Amino acid sequence: MLKFNGPKKVIELLENFFDTVDQGVLVFKNGVSNYLYGNTDNFNDNLSSLTKLESSADILRREIENQLYSQSLMPQFRGDILRLLEEMDTIIDIAKENLSQFDVEIPNIPPELNQDFVKLTELSISAVESLMPAVRAFFRTPDTVKDQIHRVYFYEKETDKMATAIKRKVFRDMSNLKLSEKIHLRYFTLHIENVSDEAEKVADLLSIMAIKRTI
Amino acid sequence: MFLLFISSGLFLGWSLGANDAANIFGTAVGSKMLSFKKAAIIASIFIILGAVIQGSGTTETLSKLGTVDAIGGAFTVALCAAFTVFIMTRNKLPVSTTQSIVGAIIGWNLFTNNKTDYSILTTILTSWVAGPIIGIVFAALLFLLTRWLLHKLKIHLIKLDGYIRWGLIIVGAFGAYSLGANNIANVVGVFMSSAPNLIIDLGLFQLNGAQLIFLLGGVSIAIGVFTYGSKVMETVGSQIMNLSSEAAMVVVLAQALVLFIFSSTGLSNFLETVGLPRIPLVPISSSQIVVGAIIGIGLVKGVQEIKVKTLGGIFLGWILTPIAACILSFFALFFVKNVFNITVTSAVASIPATPVDASSMVATSAMKHVNMVWPFTLMVIVVVVALFVFYIIKQQKLRVKAQDELYKKQNDFYIAQKALTELELKTIRLENSSLASKLEFKRKELINYALNIIEQQNFMASILDKLIEIKNINKDSEREEMLDGLIVLIKQKMANSDKVKNFNIEAEKMHKDFYQRLSDQFPDLTENDKRLATLLRLGFSSKEIAPLLNISPKSVEIIRYRLRKKINLKKGDNLIQFINNL
């Protein structure tokens, strides 16, 4: 119970975990644009490094859970924190899953949609990127979480709008595509959108946790 | 005899320990930051320390209120107080030992016609009101300070958790010390004048009679903590759970400070030397300070609702408990005196007894000196040895447990490995069977191939025979006839080749779905058209298709053209792509 180096290690692990998730979504962003512009080698690199990041995030999360329970740290916040970590882990899981879907299904994305898809990915990733400082702030300055979290909601909304625009374009203006191709494209916009949706989920969780923490 | 009489006080101490220790460690235990065992040990040690070291101040005040100068009276008074606490706790009314003992003492005063010192009574009553109010103020200030500090220092949540854990232990220990110092008077205050006049020498330190009683009282409180505290701690913990742990620490600290202020002789004397008014050393209810402290935090947080019910409970405690204890004490004393013939007072009625000053009970030569150095040393050694043995046994148990776990893990690993191997075996078996079937297929193919070659050879041989025969014929007309026959034979052979037939059947079988779709979408297609479409789908060129359908390449082109027309293809549309996408 009364160990001094325990908390330090857990803090380190937490920081590592956040870094991993952060890097993961950046790699995802690169991967999508590499796919769109046909840089197959780079895309494959991105996929393999994202896979590695995802599995190391899993390992980190389990290690943190272990430490929290074995040292019985923070009995009051433990459950919440573990849920937060799980949700964040889901973000990188989704990103990896998306990239591997690009790899497996090789969606036929018309070049005129490339820009739109890049923008969609960037918006979706921005939601996650603005989530990270809020998550970090929760642990040190919980009263600033609220100021940072609104950006996540903003980007999530923008992602939604962009995704709708792409879908509208695909289904209304691109009669040269087969229905199967259109549906395929719709799925891929949905996949990319999912990343920001998950970020929003984490943000919701975080805002409640922050209120709980502010004494 | 003395021990028998003091038992009622010890009972009071027991109920105090059971109820009030929860105020100190309830949050820490309820929020699982500290195990009950550890909390109980810390609480017990510090309650006893507080009682022995600093218990005299409040005891003095109580004896000024009324000096119960016969042990029979003291027994009855303490019993009545304990009984009142017991009954009120059973009826879930908020109660404090302080209020009940004061009521009981006044009952004694009334019974023995001793005058109650009203100035002391007023001081006590004022302190009861002041205690929670000071609790409010302290808690509010401490809370503001904590919030400001946390905001400034930006400590990581996990580190903060560690600090708070230590903080709760330290503050809890301080609270336990103050509780012991402040509330010990309730437990043994009435027995002070009956304290045995002796000094016990324990080698390291000496205990006088008063301190011995304090020690006994402290131990009884500690027993109360151990035997009954866990339940109360859990209830209190879950009730205050909606407080954050930081706030909980503030509550305990505020409570400890208030209790300390109202029991510290040193602080009181210091204030007097500085020129400030003395703080009355009065036992006050820790529960009520806790309620005050929680209200204080609520005020800072801006919570509007203050539970009227809780406040009403405190008021009820202030009024109802002393009155009940007073009445009970009065009648019990009457009963004890007249039925059991036990002296309840030694003083002549209406003459106020001289208050006992516990702190003045220092060693004098008149006191009986008891040398307990050897028994005490022996006891300490026994305790240490027992602890050591306990530790070793525990270690042994842990080691066995660890070994068990390791063994179990290895077993699990072995089972997993076995399952994996089995799975692999199964996969290999499956693969083998599929390979065997493939082999069988190839063998059949080979046989077919060989048979085909033999058939072709035979056919060739028959043609050769025929040709040699034709060559040997001299007659033109006969030769012509033979040649015609040969040509027909070869044509027939080509048309009826089993191989081609087989191939067509196989192709149709393999692309049954496609065949079906084609028939559904374009019902006016002939068998030949469909066959052509199938072959095109397989990727054959017109030249390759010709021998398979037994027609000339030109005919294939014509059929292709007809097919395009039948399926309504526009100019520029690719027939093969269309067929492939179908």
Coordinates of N, CA and C in Angstrom, one line a residue, chain A:
Chain A
M1 N 0.8 -1.2 0.0 CA 0.0 0.0 0.0 C 0.9 1.3 0.0
L2 N 1.9 1.2 0.8 CA 2.6 2.5 1.0 C 3.9 2.5 0.2
K3 N 3.7 2.3 -1.2 CA 4.9 2.4 -2.0 C 5.0 3.8 -2.6
F4 N 6.3 4.2 -2.7 CA 6.4 5.6 -3.3 C 6.7 5.6 -4.7
N5 N 7.4 4.5 -5.2 CA 7.8 4.6 -6.6 C 6.6 4.1 -7.5
G6 N 5.6 3.5 -7.0 CA 4.5 3.0 -7.7 C 3.8 4.1 -8.6
P7 N 3.3 5.1 -7.9 CA 2.6 6.2 -8.6 C 3.5 6.7 -9.8
K8 N 4.8 6.9 -9.6 CA 5.7 7.4 -10.6 C 5.6 6.6 -11.8
K9 N 5.7 5.3 -11.6 CA 5.7 4.3 -12.7 C 4.4 4.4 -13.5
V10 N 3.3 4.5 -12.7 CA 2.0 4.5 -13.4 C 1.8 5.8 -14.2
I11 N 2.3 6.9 -13.7 CA 2.3 8.2 -14.4 C 3.0 8.0 -15.7
E12 N 4.2 7.4 -15.6 CA 5.0 7.2 -16.8 C 4.3 6.4 -17.9
L13 N 3.7 5.3 -17.4 CA 2.9 4.4 -18.2 C 1.8 5.2 -18.9
L14 N 1.1 6.0 -18.1 CA 0.0 6.8 -18.6 C 0.4 7.7 -19.8
E15 N 1.5 8.4 -19.5 CA 2.1 9.3 -20.5 C 2.4 8.6 -21.8
N16 N 3.1 7.4 -21.6 CA 3.4 6.6 -22.7 C 2.2 6.2 -23.5
F17 N 1.1 5.8 -22.8 CA -0.1 5.4 -23.4 C -0.7 6.5 -24.3
F18 N -0.7 7.7 -23.7 CA -1.3 8.9 -24.4 C -0.5 9.1 -25.7
D19 N 0.9 9.1 -25.5 CA 1.8 9.3 -26.7 C 1.5 8.3 -27.8
T20 N 1.3 7.1 -27.4 CA 1.0 6.0 -28.4 C -0.2 6.3 -29.1
V21 N -1.3 6.6 -28.4 CA -2.6 6.9 -29.1 C -2.4 8.1 -30.0
D22 N -1.7 9.1 -29.6 CA -1.5 10.3 -30.3 C -0.7 10.0 -31.6
Q23 N 0.4 9.2 -31.5 CA 1.1 8.8 -32.7 C 0.3 8.0 -33.6
G24 N -0.5 7.1 -33.0 CA -1.3 6.2 -33.8 C -2.2 6.9 -34.8
V25 N -2.9 8.0 -34.3 CA -3.8 8.7 -35.2 C -3.1 9.5 -36.2
L26 N -1.9 10.0 -35.9 CA -1.1 10.7 -36.9 C -0.6 9.7 -38.0
V27 N -0.2 8.5 -37.6 CA 0.1 7.5 -38.6 C -1.1 7.2 -39.5
F28 N -2.2 7.1 -38.8 CA -3.4 6.9 -39.6 C -3.7 7.9 -40.7
K29 N -3.5 9.2 -40.2 CA -3.7 10.3 -41.2 C -2.8 10.1 -42.4
N30 N -1.5 9.9 -42.1 CA -0.5 9.7 -43.2 C -0.9 8.5 -44.1
G31 N -1.3 7.5 -43.4 CA -1.7 6.3 -44.2 C -2.8 6.5 -45.1
V32 N -3.8 7.2 -44.7 CA -4.9 7.5 -45.6 C -4.5 8.3 -46.8
S33 N -3.7 9.4 -46.5 CA -3.3 10.2 -47.7 C -2.3 9.4 -48.6
N34 N -1.5 8.6 -48.0 CA -0.6 7.7 -48.9 C -1.4 6.8 -49.7
Y35 N -2.5 6.2 -49.2 CA -3.3 5.4 -50.0 C -4.0 6.1 -51.1
L36 N -4.5 7.3 -50.8 CA -5.2 8.1 -51.8 C -4.3 8.5 -52.9
Y37 N -3.0 8.8 -52.6 CA -2.1 9.2 -53.7 C -1.3 8.1 -54.2
G38 N -1.7 6.9 -53.9 CA -1.0 5.7 -54.5 C 0.4 5.4 -54.0
N39 N 0.9 5.9 -52.9 CA 2.2 5.6 -52.4 C 2.1 4.3 -51.6
T40 N 2.1 3.2 -52.4 CA 1.8 1.9 -51.7 C 2.9 1.6 -50.7
D41 N 4.1 1.8 -51.0 CA 5.2 1.4 -50.0 C 5.0 2.1 -48.7
N42 N 4.8 3.5 -48.8 CA 4.6 4.3 -47.6 C 3.4 3.8 -46.8
F43 N 2.3 3.5 -47.6 CA 1.1 3.1 -47.0 C 1.4 1.8 -46.2
N44 N 2.1 0.9 -46.8 CA 2.4 -0.4 -46.1 C 3.2 -0.1 -44.8
D45 N 4.1 0.8 -44.9 CA 4.9 1.2 -43.7 C 4.0 1.7 -42.6
N46 N 3.1 2.6 -43.0 CA 2.1 3.2 -42.1 C 1.3 2.1 -41.4
L47 N 0.8 1.2 -42.2 CA 0.0 0.1 -41.7 C 0.7 -0.7 -40.7
S48 N 2.0 -1.1 -41.0 CA 2.7 -2.0 -40.1 C 3.0 -1.2 -38.8
S49 N 3.4 0.1 -38.9 CA 3.7 0.8 -37.7 C 2.5 1.1 -36.9
L50 N 1.4 1.3 -37.5 CA 0.1 1.5 -36.7 C -0.3 0.2 -36.0
T51 N -0.1 -0.9 -36.7 CA -0.3 -2.2 -36.0 C 0.5 -2.4 -34.8
K52 N 1.8 -2.0 -34.9 CA 2.7 -2.1 -33.7 C 2.2 -1.2 -32.6
L53 N 1.9 0.1 -33.0 CA 1.4 1.1 -32.0 C 0.2 0.6 -31.3
E54 N -0.7 0.0 -32.1 CA -2.0 -0.5 -31.5 C -1.7 -1.6 -30.5
S55 N -0.8 -2.5 -30.8 CA -0.6 -3.6 -29.9 C 0.1 -3.1 -28.6
S56 N 1.0 -2.1 -28.8 CA 1.7 -1.6 -27.6 C 0.8 -0.8 -26.8
A57 N -0.2 -0.1 -27.4 CA -1.2 0.6 -26.6 C -2.0 -0.4 -25.7
D58 N -2.3 -1.6 -26.3 CA -3.0 -2.6 -25.6 C -2.2 -3.1 -24.4
I59 N -0.9 -3.3 -24.6 CA 0.0 -3.8 -23.6 C 0.0 -2.8 -22.5
L60 N 0.2 -1.5 -22.8 CA 0.3 -0.4 -21.9 C -0.9 -0.3 -21.0
R61 N -2.1 -0.4 -21.7 CA -3.3 -0.3 -21.0 C -3.5 -1.4 -19.9
R62 N -3.1 -2.6 -20.3 CA -3.2 -3.7 -19.4 C -2.3 -3.5 -18.2
E63 N -1.1 -3.0 -18.5 CA -0.1 -2.8 -17.5 C -0.6 -1.8 -16.5
I64 N -1.2 -0.7 -17.0 CA -1.7 0.3 -16.1 C -2.8 -0.2 -15.2
E65 N -3.7 -1.0 -15.9 CA -4.8 -1.6 -15.1 C -4.2 -2.5 -14.0
N66 N -3.2 -3.3 -14.3 CA -2.6 -4.1 -13.3 C -2.0 -3.3 -12.2
Q67 N -1.3 -2.3 -12.5 CA -0.7 -1.4 -11.5 C -1.7 -0.8 -10.6
L68 N -2.7 -0.2 -11.2 CA -3.7 0.5 -10.4 C -4.4 -0.5 -9.4
Y69 N -4.7 -1.7 -9.9 CA -5.3 -2.6 -9.0 C -4.4 -3.2 -8.0
S70 N -3.2 -3.6 -8.5 CA -2.3 -4.3 -7.5 C -1.8 -3.4 -6.5
Q71 N -1.7 -2.1 -6.8 CA -1.2 -1.1 -5.7 C -2.4 -0.4 -5.1
S72 N -3.6 -0.9 -5.5 CA -4.8 -0.2 -5.0 C -4.7 1.3 -5.0
L73 N -4.3 1.8 -6.2 CA -4.2 3.3 -6.3 C -5.6 3.8 -6.6
M74 N -5.9 5.0 -6.1 CA -7.1 5.7 -6.5 C -8.4 4.9 -6.5
P75 N -8.8 4.3 -5.4 CA -10.0 3.5 -5.4 C -11.2 4.2 -5.9
Q76 N -11.2 5.6 -5.7 CA -12.4 6.3 -6.1 C -12.5 6.5 -7.6
F77 N -11.3 6.8 -8.2 CA -11.3 7.1 -9.6 C -10.9 6.0 -10.6
R78 N -10.5 4.9 -9.9 CA -10.0 3.8 -10.7 C -10.9 3.4 -11.9
G79 N -12.1 3.1 -11.5 CA -13.1 2.6 -12.5 C -13.2 3.6 -13.7
D80 N -13.4 4.9 -13.3 CA -13.5 5.9 -14.4 C -12.3 5.9 -15.3
I81 N -11.1 5.9 -14.6 CA -9.9 6.0 -15.4 C -9.7 4.8 -16.3
L82 N -10.0 3.6 -15.8 CA -9.9 2.5 -16.6 C -10.9 2.5 -17.8
R83 N -12.0 3.1 -17.6 CA -13.0 3.2 -18.7 C -12.5 4.2 -19.7
L84 N -11.9 5.3 -19.2 CA -11.3 6.3 -20.1 C -10.2 5.7 -21.0
L85 N -9.3 4.9 -20.3 CA -8.2 4.3 -21.1 C -8.8 3.3 -22.1
E86 N -9.8 2.6 -21.7 CA -10.4 1.6 -22.7 C -11.0 2.3 -23.9
E87 N -11.7 3.4 -23.6 CA -12.3 4.2 -24.8 C -11.2 4.8 -25.7
M88 N -10.1 5.2 -25.0 CA -9.0 5.8 -25.8 C -8.3 4.7 -26.7
D89 N -8.2 3.5 -26.1 CA -7.7 2.4 -26.8 C -8.6 2.1 -28.0
T90 N -9.9 2.2 -27.8 CA -10.8 2.0 -28.9 C -10.5 2.9 -30.1
I91 N -10.0 4.2 -29.8 CA -9.7 5.1 -30.9 C -8.6 4.5 -31.8
I92 N -7.5 4.1 -31.1 CA -6.4 3.6 -31.9 C -6.8 2.2 -32.6
D93 N -7.7 1.5 -31.9 CA -8.2 0.2 -32.5 C -8.9 0.5 -33.8
I94 N -9.8 1.5 -33.7 CA -10.6 1.9 -34.9 C -9.7 2.4 -36.0
A95 N -8.7 3.2 -35.7 CA -7.7 3.7 -36.7 C -7.0 2.6 -37.4
K96 N -6.6 1.6 -36.6 CA -5.8 0.5 -37.2 C -6.8 -0.3 -38.1
E97 N -7.9 -0.6 -37.6 CA -8.9 -1.4 -38.3 C -9.2 -0.7 -39.7
N98 N -9.4 0.6 -39.6 CA -9.6 1.4 -40.9 C -8.5 1.2 -41.9
L99 N -7.3 1.4 -41.4 CA -6.2 1.3 -42.3 C -6.1 -0.1 -42.9
S100 N -6.3 -1.1 -42.1 CA -6.2 -2.4 -42.6 C -7.4 -2.7 -43.6
Q101 N -8.5 -2.0 -43.4 CA -9.6 -2.2 -44.3 C -9.2 -1.6 -45.7
F102 N -8.5 -0.5 -45.7 CA -8.0 0.1 -46.9 C -7.1 -0.9 -47.6
D103 N -6.3 -1.6 -46.8 CA -5.3 -2.5 -47.3 C -6.1 -3.7 -47.9
V104 N -7.1 -4.2 -47.2 CA -7.7 -5.5 -47.7 C -8.7 -5.2 -48.8
E105 N -9.5 -4.2 -48.6 CA -10.6 -4.0 -49.6 C -10.3 -3.2 -50.8
I106 N -9.2 -2.5 -50.7 CA -8.7 -1.6 -51.8 C -9.8 -0.8 -52.4
P107 N -10.5 0.1 -51.7 CA -11.6 0.8 -52.2 C -11.2 1.7 -53.4
N108 N -12.1 1.7 -54.4 CA -11.8 2.5 -55.6 C -12.2 3.9 -55.4
I109 N -11.3 4.8 -55.0 CA -11.7 6.2 -54.7 C -11.3 7.0 -55.9
P110 N -12.4 7.6 -56.5 CA -12.1 8.5 -57.7 C -11.2 9.6 -57.3
P111 N -10.2 10.0 -58.2 CA -9.2 11.0 -57.8 C -9.9 12.3 -57.4
E112 N -11.1 12.6 -58.0 CA -11.7 13.9 -57.7 C -12.1 14.0 -56.2
L113 N -12.2 12.8 -55.6 CA -12.6 12.8 -54.1 C -11.4 12.8 -53.2
N114 N -10.2 12.7 -53.8 CA -9.0 12.6 -52.9 C -8.9 13.7 -51.9
Q115 N -9.1 15.0 -52.4 CA -9.0 16.1 -51.5 C -10.0 16.0 -50.4
D116 N -11.2 15.6 -50.8 CA -12.3 15.5 -49.7 C -12.0 14.5 -48.7
F117 N -11.4 13.4 -49.1 CA -11.1 12.3 -48.1 C -9.9 12.8 -47.2
V118 N -9.0 13.5 -47.8 CA -7.9 14.0 -47.0 C -8.4 14.9 -45.9
K119 N -9.3 15.8 -46.4 CA -9.9 16.8 -45.4 C -10.7 16.1 -44.3
L120 N -11.5 15.1 -44.8 CA -12.3 14.4 -43.8 C -11.4 13.7 -42.7
T121 N -10.3 13.1 -43.2 CA -9.4 12.4 -42.3 C -8.8 13.5 -41.3
E122 N -8.3 14.6 -41.9 CA -7.7 15.6 -41.1 C -8.7 16.1 -40.0
L123 N -9.9 16.3 -40.4 CA -10.9 16.8 -39.4 C -11.1 15.8 -38.3
S124 N -11.2 14.5 -38.7 CA -11.5 13.5 -37.8 C -10.3 13.3 -36.8
I125 N -9.1 13.4 -37.3 CA -7.9 13.3 -36.5 C -7.8 14.5 -35.6
S126 N -8.2 15.7 -36.1 CA -8.1 16.9 -35.3 C -8.9 16.7 -34.0
A127 N -10.1 16.0 -34.1 CA -10.9 15.8 -32.9 C -10.1 15.1 -31.9
V128 N -9.4 14.0 -32.3 CA -8.6 13.2 -31.4 C -7.4 14.1 -30.9
E129 N -6.8 14.9 -31.8 CA -5.6 15.7 -31.4 C -6.0 16.7 -30.3
S130 N -7.2 17.2 -30.4 CA -7.6 18.2 -29.4 C -8.1 17.6 -28.1
L131 N -8.4 16.3 -28.3 CA -8.8 15.5 -27.1 C -7.6 15.3 -26.1
M132 N -6.4 15.0 -26.8 CA -5.3 14.6 -26.0 C -4.9 15.6 -24.8
P133 N -4.7 16.9 -25.1 CA -4.4 17.9 -24.0 C -5.4 17.9 -23.0
A134 N -6.7 17.7 -23.4 CA -7.8 17.7 -22.3 C -7.6 16.5 -21.4
V135 N -7.3 15.3 -22.0 CA -7.1 14.1 -21.2 C -5.9 14.3 -20.2
R136 N -4.8 14.9 -20.8 CA -3.6 15.1 -19.9 C -4.0 16.1 -18.8
A137 N -4.8 17.1 -19.2 CA -5.1 18.1 -18.2 C -5.9 17.5 -17.0
F138 N -6.8 16.5 -17.4 CA -7.6 16.0 -16.3 C -6.8 15.5 -15.1
F139 N -5.6 15.0 -15.4 CA -4.8 14.5 -14.3 C -4.1 15.6 -13.5
R140 N -3.9 16.7 -14.1 CA -3.2 17.8 -13.3 C -4.0 19.0 -13.0
T141 N -4.7 19.4 -14.0 CA -5.6 20.6 -13.8 C -7.0 20.4 -14.3
P142 N -7.7 19.6 -13.5 CA -9.1 19.2 -13.9 C -10.0 20.4 -14.3
D143 N -9.7 21.6 -13.7 CA -10.7 22.7 -14.0 C -10.5 23.3 -15.4
T144 N -9.4 22.9 -16.0 CA -9.2 23.4 -17.4 C -9.7 22.5 -18.5
V145 N -10.2 21.3 -18.1 CA -10.6 20.3 -19.0 C -11.7 20.9 -19.9
K146 N -12.7 21.5 -19.3 CA -13.8 22.1 -20.0 C -13.4 23.0 -21.1
D147 N -12.4 23.8 -20.8 CA -12.0 24.8 -21.8 C -11.4 24.1 -23.1
Q148 N -10.9 22.9 -22.9 CA -10.2 22.3 -24.0 C -11.1 21.3 -24.8
I149 N -12.1 20.9 -24.1 CA -13.0 19.8 -24.6 C -13.9 20.3 -25.7
H150 N -14.2 21.6 -25.7 CA -15.2 22.1 -26.7 C -14.7 21.9 -28.1
R151 N -13.3 22.0 -28.3 CA -12.7 21.8 -29.6 C -13.0 20.4 -30.2
V152 N -13.0 19.4 -29.3 CA -13.3 18.1 -29.7 C -14.7 18.0 -30.4
Y153 N -15.7 18.6 -29.6 CA -17.0 18.7 -30.2 C -17.1 19.4 -31.5
F154 N -16.4 20.5 -31.6 CA -16.4 21.3 -32.8 C -15.9 20.4 -34.0
Y155 N -14.7 19.8 -33.8 CA -14.2 19.0 -34.9 C -15.1 17.8 -35.3
E156 N -15.7 17.2 -34.2 CA -16.6 16.1 -34.5 C -17.7 16.5 -35.4
K157 N -18.3 17.7 -35.1 CA -19.4 18.2 -35.9 C -18.9 18.5 -37.3
E158 N -17.7 19.1 -37.5 CA -17.2 19.4 -38.8 C -17.0 18.1 -39.6
T159 N -16.5 17.1 -38.9 CA -16.3 15.8 -39.6 C -17.6 15.2 -40.1
D160 N -18.6 15.3 -39.3 CA -19.9 14.9 -39.7 C -20.4 15.6 -40.9
K161 N -20.2 16.9 -40.9 CA -20.6 17.7 -42.1 C -19.9 17.3 -43.4
M162 N -18.6 17.1 -43.2 CA -17.7 16.8 -44.3 C -18.1 15.4 -44.9
A163 N -18.4 14.5 -44.0 CA -18.7 13.1 -44.4 C -20.1 13.2 -45.1
T164 N -21.0 13.9 -44.7 CA -22.3 14.1 -45.3 C -22.1 14.6 -46.7
A165 N -21.2 15.6 -46.8 CA -20.9 16.3 -48.1 C -20.4 15.2 -49.1
I166 N -19.4 14.4 -48.6 CA -18.8 13.4 -49.5 C -19.9 12.4 -50.0
K167 N -20.7 12.0 -49.0 CA -21.7 11.0 -49.4 C -22.7 11.6 -50.4
R168 N -23.1 12.8 -50.2 CA -24.0 13.5 -51.1 C -23.4 13.5 -52.5
K169 N -22.1 13.9 -52.6 CA -21.4 14.0 -53.8 C -21.4 12.6 -54.5
V170 N -21.1 11.6 -53.7 CA -20.9 10.2 -54.3 C -22.2 9.7 -54.9
F171 N -23.3 9.9 -54.1 CA -24.6 9.3 -54.5 C -25.3 10.2 -55.5
R172 N -25.1 11.5 -55.5 CA -25.9 12.3 -56.4 C -25.2 12.7 -57.7
D173 N -23.9 13.0 -57.5 CA -23.2 13.5 -58.7 C -22.4 12.5 -59.5
M174 N -22.1 11.4 -58.9 CA -21.2 10.5 -59.6 C -21.9 9.3 -60.2
S175 N -22.6 9.5 -61.3 CA -23.4 8.5 -61.9 C -22.6 7.4 -62.5
N176 N -21.3 7.8 -62.8 CA -20.4 6.8 -63.5 C -20.0 5.6 -62.6
L177 N -20.2 5.8 -61.2 CA -19.8 4.8 -60.3 C -21.0 3.8 -60.2
K178 N -20.6 2.5 -60.0 CA -21.6 1.5 -59.7 C -22.1 1.6 -58.3
L179 N -23.3 1.1 -58.1 CA -23.9 1.2 -56.7 C -23.0 0.6 -55.7
S180 N -22.4 -0.6 -56.1 CA -21.5 -1.3 -55.2 C -20.3 -0.3 -54.8
E181 N -19.8 0.4 -55.8 CA -18.7 1.3 -55.5 C -19.1 2.4 -54.6
K182 N -20.3 2.9 -54.9 CA -20.8 4.0 -54.0 C -21.0 3.6 -52.6
I183 N -21.5 2.4 -52.4 CA -21.7 1.9 -51.0 C -20.4 1.7 -50.4
H184 N -19.4 1.2 -51.2 CA -18.1 1.0 -50.6 C -17.5 2.3 -50.1
L185 N -17.7 3.4 -50.9 CA -17.2 4.7 -50.5 C -17.9 5.2 -49.3
R186 N -19.2 4.9 -49.2 CA -19.9 5.4 -48.1 C -19.4 4.7 -46.8
Y187 N -19.1 3.4 -46.9 CA -18.5 2.7 -45.8 C -17.2 3.3 -45.3
F188 N -16.4 3.7 -46.3 CA -15.1 4.3 -45.9 C -15.2 5.6 -45.3
T189 N -16.2 6.5 -45.8 CA -16.4 7.7 -45.1 C -16.8 7.5 -43.6
L190 N -17.7 6.5 -43.5 CA -18.2 6.1 -42.2 C -17.1 5.7 -41.3
H191 N -16.2 4.8 -41.8 CA -15.0 4.4 -41.0 C -14.2 5.5 -40.5
I192 N -13.9 6.5 -41.4 CA -13.0 7.6 -40.9 C -13.8 8.4 -39.9
E193 N -15.1 8.6 -40.1 CA -15.9 9.4 -39.2 C -15.9 8.7 -37.8
N194 N -15.9 7.4 -37.8 CA -15.9 6.7 -36.5 C -14.8 7.2 -35.5
V195 N -13.7 7.5 -36.1 CA -12.6 7.9 -35.2 C -13.0 9.2 -34.4
S196 N -13.6 10.2 -35.1 CA -14.0 11.4 -34.3 C -15.2 11.1 -33.4
D197 N -16.0 10.2 -33.8 CA -17.2 9.8 -32.9 C -16.6 9.2 -31.6
E198 N -15.6 8.4 -31.7 CA -15.0 7.8 -30.5 C -14.4 8.9 -29.7
A199 N -13.7 9.8 -30.3 CA -13.1 11.0 -29.6 C -14.2 11.7 -28.8
E200 N -15.4 11.9 -29.5 CA -16.5 12.6 -28.8 C -16.9 11.8 -27.6
K201 N -17.0 10.5 -27.7 CA -17.4 9.6 -26.6 C -16.4 9.9 -25.4
V202 N -15.1 9.8 -25.7 CA -14.1 10.0 -24.7 C -14.3 11.4 -24.0
A203 N -14.6 12.4 -24.9 CA -14.8 13.8 -24.4 C -15.9 13.8 -23.4
D204 N -17.0 13.1 -23.7 CA -18.2 13.1 -22.8 C -17.8 12.5 -21.5
L205 N -17.1 11.4 -21.6 CA -16.7 10.7 -20.3 C -15.8 11.6 -19.5
L206 N -14.9 12.3 -20.2 CA -13.9 13.1 -19.5 C -14.6 14.3 -18.8
S207 N -15.6 14.9 -19.5 CA -16.2 16.1 -18.9 C -16.9 15.7 -17.6
I208 N -17.5 14.6 -17.5 CA -18.1 14.1 -16.3 C -17.1 13.8 -15.2
M209 N -16.0 13.2 -15.7 CA -14.9 12.9 -14.7 C -14.3 14.1 -14.1
A210 N -14.2 15.1 -15.0 CA -13.6 16.4 -14.5 C -14.4 17.1 -13.5
I211 N -15.8 17.0 -13.7 CA -16.7 17.6 -12.7 C -16.6 16.9 -11.4
K212 N -16.5 15.5 -11.5 CA -16.3 14.8 -10.3 C -15.1 15.2 -9.5
R213 N -14.0 15.5 -10.3 CA -12.7 15.7 -9.7 C -12.6 17.1 -9.1
T214 N -13.3 18.1 -9.7 CA -13.1 19.4 -9.1 C -13.8 19.5 -7.8
I215 N -13.0 19.8 -6.7 CA -13.6 19.7 -5.4 C -14.2 21.0 -5.0

